[in-house]
Amino acid sequence: MSVRIFNVQCSIINSHFQTMKKLTYRFSNSSTDYYLAYGISHLKKITDQRSTILITDEHVYNAHAKRFKGWNTIILKPGEEYKVQATVDALVDKLIEMEADRKTTLVGVGGGVITDITGYVAAIYMRGLRFGFIPTSVLSLVDASIGGKNGIDVGVYKNMVGIIRQPSFILHDMVFLNSLPQAEWENGFAEVIKHGCIKDAVMFAELEKRSLVHYQGRQRSICELIQRNTILKSKVAQKDEFEKGERRLLNFGHTLGHALENQYELLHGQAIAIGMTYACHISEQLAGFRQTERVVNLLEKYNLPTYASFAKQKVFDVLKMDKKREKKEMNYVLLEKIGKAVVKTISLKQLEKIIQEL
Ligand SMILES: NC(=O)c1ccc[n+]([C@@H]2O[C@H](COP(=O)([O-])OP(=O)(O)OC[C@H]3O[C@@H](n4cnc5c(N)ncnc54)[C@H](O)[C@@H]3O)[C@@H](O)[C@H]2O)c1
Ligand SMILES: [Zn+2]
């Protein structure tokens, strides 16, 4: 089931309400232009149609075929299981067949799987093409499309291979959300709740007062929420592009979450919701956190899983390969209070004990 809320761009419906925003974020050696709530029709003004190739998946294409009219398009099979090297190989073959060259721009139109693969292929094809994103899921709008981390999974190891390279542009077209399945709305709200937990207590409280139905039924609310989250993540990524400090906070819930994600075939948002629940408990032990119940209640309010039984040792064995590990220690993101996260270094030995006792 999908929820239909946008007939036309929200900025046009409420002309007094300025949702259409152009922002530019500068990174170490590039910058990204954001066209928030502009609509795919604006793409022609950003990139030359003849030398641009859109990359999307079957779900997005089938629901929005007319929006792709006139654009060279590659359509991939949908799903995390395709975020792998074999898809990259097939894409490279396809780009060669289409005679893509250094002047070609690639545009990923889809969820996080599509944006991650597109950004990665754009980095390696002919040693680097210009690329941009039109994120179409809540998760890719508020998170995956932002910050330049792109890559693929290797077996059970999530995002094991990849690069950090910023897109030239990110364009939002809220009309795509009309076809987003309910489960994917919930999936995306896990990252929104994460942002509230680590950096935005005011938004956390707003989420507590409202509900998913509220956001799905009100264009203005969802546009504002997506833009607030886009800006939050962009600022963090901009300040710490290569994840030496503050950007690590965005990994709240992800260390355990990633270890659970592929092993149990959970959606990314579901896995990190469970990861956040247990990170709250670890925060109680190591950072004096006292608000686990509020976080758990909020996750449940948005239909996300919290407590789960899982094979502790098996999950720990995957978890210790996490990219946040440094030799025998893991940088774990914990909460001191809602809206304030910290990174604590935990020895693998201690972490193993904590996980066994969860
Ligand atoms: N690069 C980053 O910084 C970053 C951050 C967070 C997540 N991610 C990655 O993002 C991925 C998860 O993102 P996701 O949940 O968007 O994944 P996804 O691309 O698999 O999309 C989820 C599902 O929704 C469908 N879909 C997307 N937009 C749609 C639309 N408008 N209408 C109908 N169906 C639509 C897709 O076809 C897919 O079936 C994971 O691989 C995760 O690792 C990356
Ligand atoms: Zn995530």
XYZ file of C-alpha atoms and ligand atoms in Angstrom:
403
model
C 0.000 0.000 0.000
C 1.281 3.480 -0.751
C 0.066 6.819 0.521
C -0.910 9.535 -1.934
C -0.308 13.027 -0.654
C 1.259 15.117 -3.354
C -0.646 16.055 -6.468
C 1.801 18.703 -7.520
C 4.940 20.113 -5.963
C 4.174 21.270 -2.447
C 5.796 24.596 -3.161
C 3.264 25.292 -5.871
C 0.240 24.268 -3.826
C 1.101 26.650 -1.023
C 2.656 29.496 -2.869
C 2.855 31.539 0.354
C 4.830 28.716 1.920
C 8.385 28.720 0.667
C 9.406 25.088 0.496
C 11.429 25.551 -2.681
C 14.982 26.225 -1.547
C 18.326 26.364 -3.273
C 21.302 25.799 -1.002
C 24.968 25.154 -1.657
C 27.243 23.225 0.676
C 30.982 23.472 0.121
C 33.182 20.490 0.855
C 36.981 20.092 0.877
C 37.377 20.074 -2.881
C 33.873 20.321 -4.310
C 30.415 21.641 -3.577
C 26.882 20.306 -3.765
C 23.891 22.333 -4.918
C 20.599 21.408 -3.305
C 17.345 22.042 -5.131
C 14.837 21.318 -2.391
C 11.262 20.653 -3.562
C 12.091 21.796 -7.111
C 10.753 18.822 -9.083
C 12.365 16.631 -11.718
C 11.306 19.068 -14.458
C 14.124 21.319 -13.223
C 16.750 18.664 -14.013
C 17.105 19.932 -17.586
C 18.363 23.240 -16.213
C 21.067 21.529 -14.159
C 22.383 19.017 -16.642
C 22.465 18.531 -20.404
C 19.860 15.922 -21.292
C 21.946 14.416 -24.133
C 24.980 13.671 -22.009
C 23.155 12.536 -18.883
C 22.182 9.020 -17.875
C 19.605 8.387 -15.163
C 20.002 5.255 -13.057
C 16.912 3.999 -11.268
C 15.219 0.779 -10.206
C 12.133 -1.054 -11.461
C 9.870 0.093 -8.604
C 10.602 3.761 -9.101
C 10.555 3.523 -12.898
C 7.299 1.579 -13.096
C 5.508 4.040 -10.826
C 6.872 7.167 -12.575
C 7.706 6.160 -16.174
C 6.496 9.462 -17.584
C 8.970 11.443 -15.510
C 11.829 9.610 -17.259
C 10.585 10.459 -20.748
C 13.296 11.932 -22.941
C 16.119 10.847 -20.578
C 18.643 8.045 -21.190
C 17.790 5.644 -18.391
C 19.260 2.457 -16.930
C 16.805 0.467 -14.845
C 18.215 -1.856 -12.164
C 16.552 -4.582 -10.147
C 15.397 -3.185 -6.778
C 16.694 -4.196 -3.369
C 19.712 -4.322 -1.078
C 20.776 -7.699 -2.497
C 21.700 -5.864 -5.706
C 23.980 -3.366 -3.939
C 26.938 -5.583 -4.846
C 29.928 -5.748 -7.166
C 28.026 -7.776 -9.795
C 25.624 -4.855 -10.312
C 28.571 -2.469 -10.592
C 30.130 -4.708 -13.278
C 26.859 -4.859 -15.207
C 26.463 -1.084 -14.948
C 29.977 -0.456 -16.237
C 29.268 -2.742 -19.224
C 26.054 -0.840 -19.876
C 27.836 2.534 -19.702
C 30.439 1.315 -22.206
C 27.637 0.090 -24.475
C 25.942 3.506 -24.193
C 29.288 5.169 -25.009
C 29.371 7.124 -21.775
C 32.485 9.292 -21.615
C 34.137 11.775 -19.272
C 31.521 14.399 -20.133
C 28.667 12.118 -19.052
C 26.690 12.953 -15.900
C 25.100 10.103 -13.943
C 21.966 10.801 -11.907
C 20.733 8.259 -9.367
C 16.944 8.450 -9.083
C 15.789 6.192 -6.278
C 16.300 5.020 -2.740
C 19.608 4.630 -0.927
C 20.602 1.536 -2.879
C 20.400 3.451 -6.149
C 22.147 6.565 -4.835
C 24.934 4.496 -3.223
C 25.586 2.488 -6.401
C 25.336 5.498 -8.699
C 27.802 7.517 -6.631
C 30.217 4.601 -6.532
C 30.074 3.838 -10.240
C 30.409 7.554 -11.015
C 33.637 7.549 -8.963
C 35.260 4.627 -10.747
C 34.027 4.805 -14.351
C 36.824 6.452 -16.375
C 38.262 7.488 -12.992
C 35.335 9.729 -12.226
C 32.206 11.261 -13.742
C 30.033 14.129 -12.550
C 26.991 12.836 -10.712
C 23.844 13.957 -8.915
C 20.915 12.453 -7.048
C 17.146 12.616 -7.041
C 16.346 10.706 -3.834
C 12.877 9.130 -3.888
C 12.530 7.390 -0.500
C 12.303 9.157 2.859
C 15.522 7.404 3.825
C 17.442 8.583 0.809
C 15.977 12.106 1.066
C 17.056 12.640 4.667
C 20.161 10.517 4.744
C 21.600 8.285 2.012
C 21.860 10.933 -0.708
C 23.734 13.352 1.556
C 27.410 13.499 2.459
C 29.110 11.656 -0.366
C 29.536 8.191 1.168
C 28.799 5.737 -1.603
C 29.551 2.089 -2.002
C 28.441 -1.512 -1.996
C 28.063 -4.474 0.347
C 30.361 -7.490 0.402
C 28.579 -10.585 1.731
C 27.232 -9.740 5.169
C 29.505 -6.711 5.480
C 27.523 -3.559 4.777
C 29.131 -0.775 2.731
C 32.486 -2.545 3.006
C 33.772 -1.111 -0.276
C 33.253 2.482 -1.300
C 34.402 6.073 -1.502
C 33.630 9.519 -0.132
C 32.929 11.835 -3.040
C 30.283 14.535 -3.114
C 27.465 14.722 -5.685
C 27.353 17.893 -7.781
C 23.676 18.302 -7.002
C 20.761 16.851 -5.079
C 17.279 17.585 -6.355
C 14.115 16.813 -4.397
C 10.858 15.991 -6.118
C 8.289 15.211 -3.444
C 5.892 13.718 -5.994
C 7.930 10.499 -5.936
C 6.753 9.906 -2.373
C 3.248 9.200 -3.687
C 4.274 5.684 -4.618
C 6.493 4.928 -1.616
C 5.197 1.816 0.201
C 4.125 2.224 3.846
C 6.971 0.020 5.124
C 9.480 2.312 3.390
C 7.991 5.391 5.072
C 8.563 3.700 8.420
C 12.053 2.653 7.338
C 12.977 6.262 6.571
C 11.618 7.613 9.826
C 14.189 5.536 11.701
C 16.891 7.926 10.419
C 14.716 10.938 11.255
C 14.356 9.662 14.832
C 18.112 9.051 14.892
C 18.742 12.684 13.971
C 16.445 13.744 16.811
C 18.289 11.495 19.265
C 21.769 12.723 18.431
C 21.273 16.402 17.606
C 17.766 17.776 17.687
C 15.759 17.474 20.902
C 13.164 19.933 19.567
C 12.457 17.748 16.547
C 12.391 14.674 18.801
C 9.631 16.313 20.851
C 7.745 17.281 17.674
C 7.902 13.660 16.493
C 6.513 12.560 19.864
C 3.537 14.895 19.472
C 2.820 13.987 15.863
C 2.566 10.681 13.997
C 3.417 9.146 10.662
C -0.181 9.669 9.514
C 0.183 13.359 10.351
C 3.249 13.732 8.117
C 1.808 11.591 5.335
C -1.303 13.728 5.213
C 0.293 17.154 5.315
C 2.552 18.332 2.546
C 3.846 21.258 4.505
C 4.800 19.149 7.538
C 6.620 16.491 5.553
C 8.434 19.062 3.396
C 9.575 20.932 6.490
C 10.640 17.735 8.234
C 12.617 16.482 5.235
C 14.333 19.827 4.798
C 15.182 20.080 8.509
C 16.785 16.633 8.364
C 18.542 17.342 5.079
C 20.110 20.452 6.529
C 21.035 18.710 9.792
C 22.867 15.891 8.026
C 24.459 18.207 5.448
C 25.939 20.464 8.122
C 27.415 17.511 10.002
C 28.843 15.984 6.809
C 30.216 19.344 5.693
C 31.991 20.015 8.984
C 33.565 16.571 9.062
C 33.578 15.200 5.524
C 35.961 12.325 6.215
C 34.467 11.221 9.520
C 37.203 12.082 11.945
C 34.910 13.545 14.586
C 31.323 14.774 14.686
C 30.159 12.803 11.657
C 30.627 9.620 13.653
C 27.542 10.610 15.641
C 25.426 9.786 12.583
C 26.349 6.156 13.185
C 24.129 6.008 16.278
C 22.381 2.623 16.172
C 24.388 1.528 13.159
C 27.150 -0.615 14.676
C 24.771 -3.274 15.927
C 22.221 -2.309 13.256
C 24.537 -3.104 10.350
C 25.524 -6.419 11.934
C 21.837 -7.344 12.132
C 20.770 -5.941 8.787
C 21.947 -8.481 6.273
C 21.986 -11.479 8.587
C 18.302 -11.122 9.399
C 17.078 -9.542 6.181
C 15.746 -6.496 7.951
C 15.191 -3.163 6.256
C 17.982 -0.711 7.090
C 15.652 1.424 9.226
C 14.357 -1.580 11.164
C 17.878 -2.786 11.856
C 19.062 0.578 13.136
C 15.899 0.987 15.239
C 16.933 -2.196 17.087
C 20.515 -0.909 17.129
C 19.369 2.405 18.678
C 17.347 0.592 21.349
C 20.379 -1.376 22.509
C 22.675 1.635 22.111
C 20.360 3.400 24.603
C 20.890 0.569 27.084
C 24.653 0.681 26.586
C 24.380 4.475 27.050
C 22.696 3.869 30.432
C 25.712 1.823 31.506
C 28.454 4.011 30.086
C 27.131 7.557 29.576
C 24.557 8.101 32.323
C 21.645 8.130 29.859
C 18.197 8.058 31.504
C 15.717 8.407 28.644
C 15.659 4.971 26.997
C 11.911 4.664 27.481
C 11.200 7.831 25.475
C 13.351 6.599 22.579
C 11.756 3.144 22.615
C 8.239 4.632 22.778
C 8.976 6.924 19.848
C 10.371 4.087 17.712
C 7.292 2.006 18.490
C 4.988 4.936 17.723
C 6.482 4.980 14.224
C 6.013 1.218 13.900
C 9.693 0.371 14.189
C 11.065 -2.702 15.990
C 12.949 -2.215 19.255
C 13.819 -5.329 21.264
C 14.708 -8.463 19.312
C 16.239 -11.824 20.021
C 19.321 -12.481 17.946
C 22.308 -14.819 17.949
C 24.610 -12.701 20.137
C 27.925 -14.355 19.248
C 27.210 -14.483 15.520
C 26.177 -10.844 15.484
C 29.220 -9.814 17.546
C 31.507 -11.634 15.071
C 30.117 -9.486 12.233
C 29.996 -6.341 14.369
C 33.681 -6.455 15.227
C 34.504 -6.007 11.524
C 32.631 -2.675 11.562
C 34.412 0.290 9.963
C 34.320 2.102 13.307
C 36.669 -0.478 14.813
C 40.250 0.585 15.419
C 42.404 -2.439 16.251
C 40.999 -3.838 19.503
C 38.647 -0.980 20.215
C 35.335 0.186 18.829
C 34.099 3.756 18.627
C 30.529 3.425 19.815
C 27.978 6.235 19.601
C 26.088 6.715 22.842
C 23.570 9.229 24.159
C 24.070 11.429 27.199
C 20.569 12.789 26.752
C 18.098 13.142 23.900
C 19.682 15.572 21.439
C 23.230 14.990 22.723
C 25.356 12.100 21.527
C 28.971 11.244 22.293
C 31.488 8.769 20.899
C 32.984 6.409 23.480
C 35.802 4.027 22.847
C 34.927 0.564 24.100
C 37.361 -2.349 24.024
C 36.143 -5.276 21.939
C 36.348 -7.450 25.035
C 34.070 -5.170 27.030
C 31.715 -4.778 24.080
C 31.448 -8.541 23.651
C 30.480 -8.849 27.316
C 27.916 -6.027 27.041
C 26.339 -7.586 23.947
C 26.199 -11.033 25.536
C 24.348 -9.499 28.488
C 21.851 -7.408 26.513
N 25.423 6.735 1.676
C 24.943 6.976 2.877
O 25.400 7.884 3.591
C 23.803 6.145 3.380
C 23.091 6.545 4.499
C 22.001 5.786 4.890
C 21.653 4.655 4.179
N 22.376 4.286 3.108
C 22.026 3.103 2.324
O 20.719 3.288 1.785
C 20.103 2.028 1.610
C 18.731 2.087 2.176
O 17.998 3.111 1.520
P 16.503 2.875 1.040
O 15.714 2.344 2.168
O 16.030 4.089 0.348
O 16.748 1.661 0.034
P 16.205 1.210 -1.379
O 16.880 1.957 -2.433
O 16.287 -0.276 -1.383
O 14.678 1.649 -1.391
C 13.752 0.945 -0.610
C 12.631 0.361 -1.472
O 11.760 1.404 -1.846
C 11.630 1.444 -3.257
N 11.413 2.833 -3.594
C 12.251 3.879 -3.415
N 11.649 5.009 -3.753
C 10.408 4.688 -4.162
C 9.296 5.425 -4.624
N 9.323 6.754 -4.685
N 8.191 4.749 -4.990
C 8.136 3.397 -4.886
N 9.124 2.646 -4.430
C 10.252 3.283 -4.066
C 12.868 0.791 -3.803
O 12.649 0.256 -5.071
C 13.110 -0.298 -2.770
O 12.285 -1.400 -3.037
C 21.006 1.013 2.297
O 21.747 0.332 1.323
C 21.920 1.866 3.154
O 23.170 1.287 3.387
C 23.442 5.013 2.680
Zn 21.465 4.617 8.211
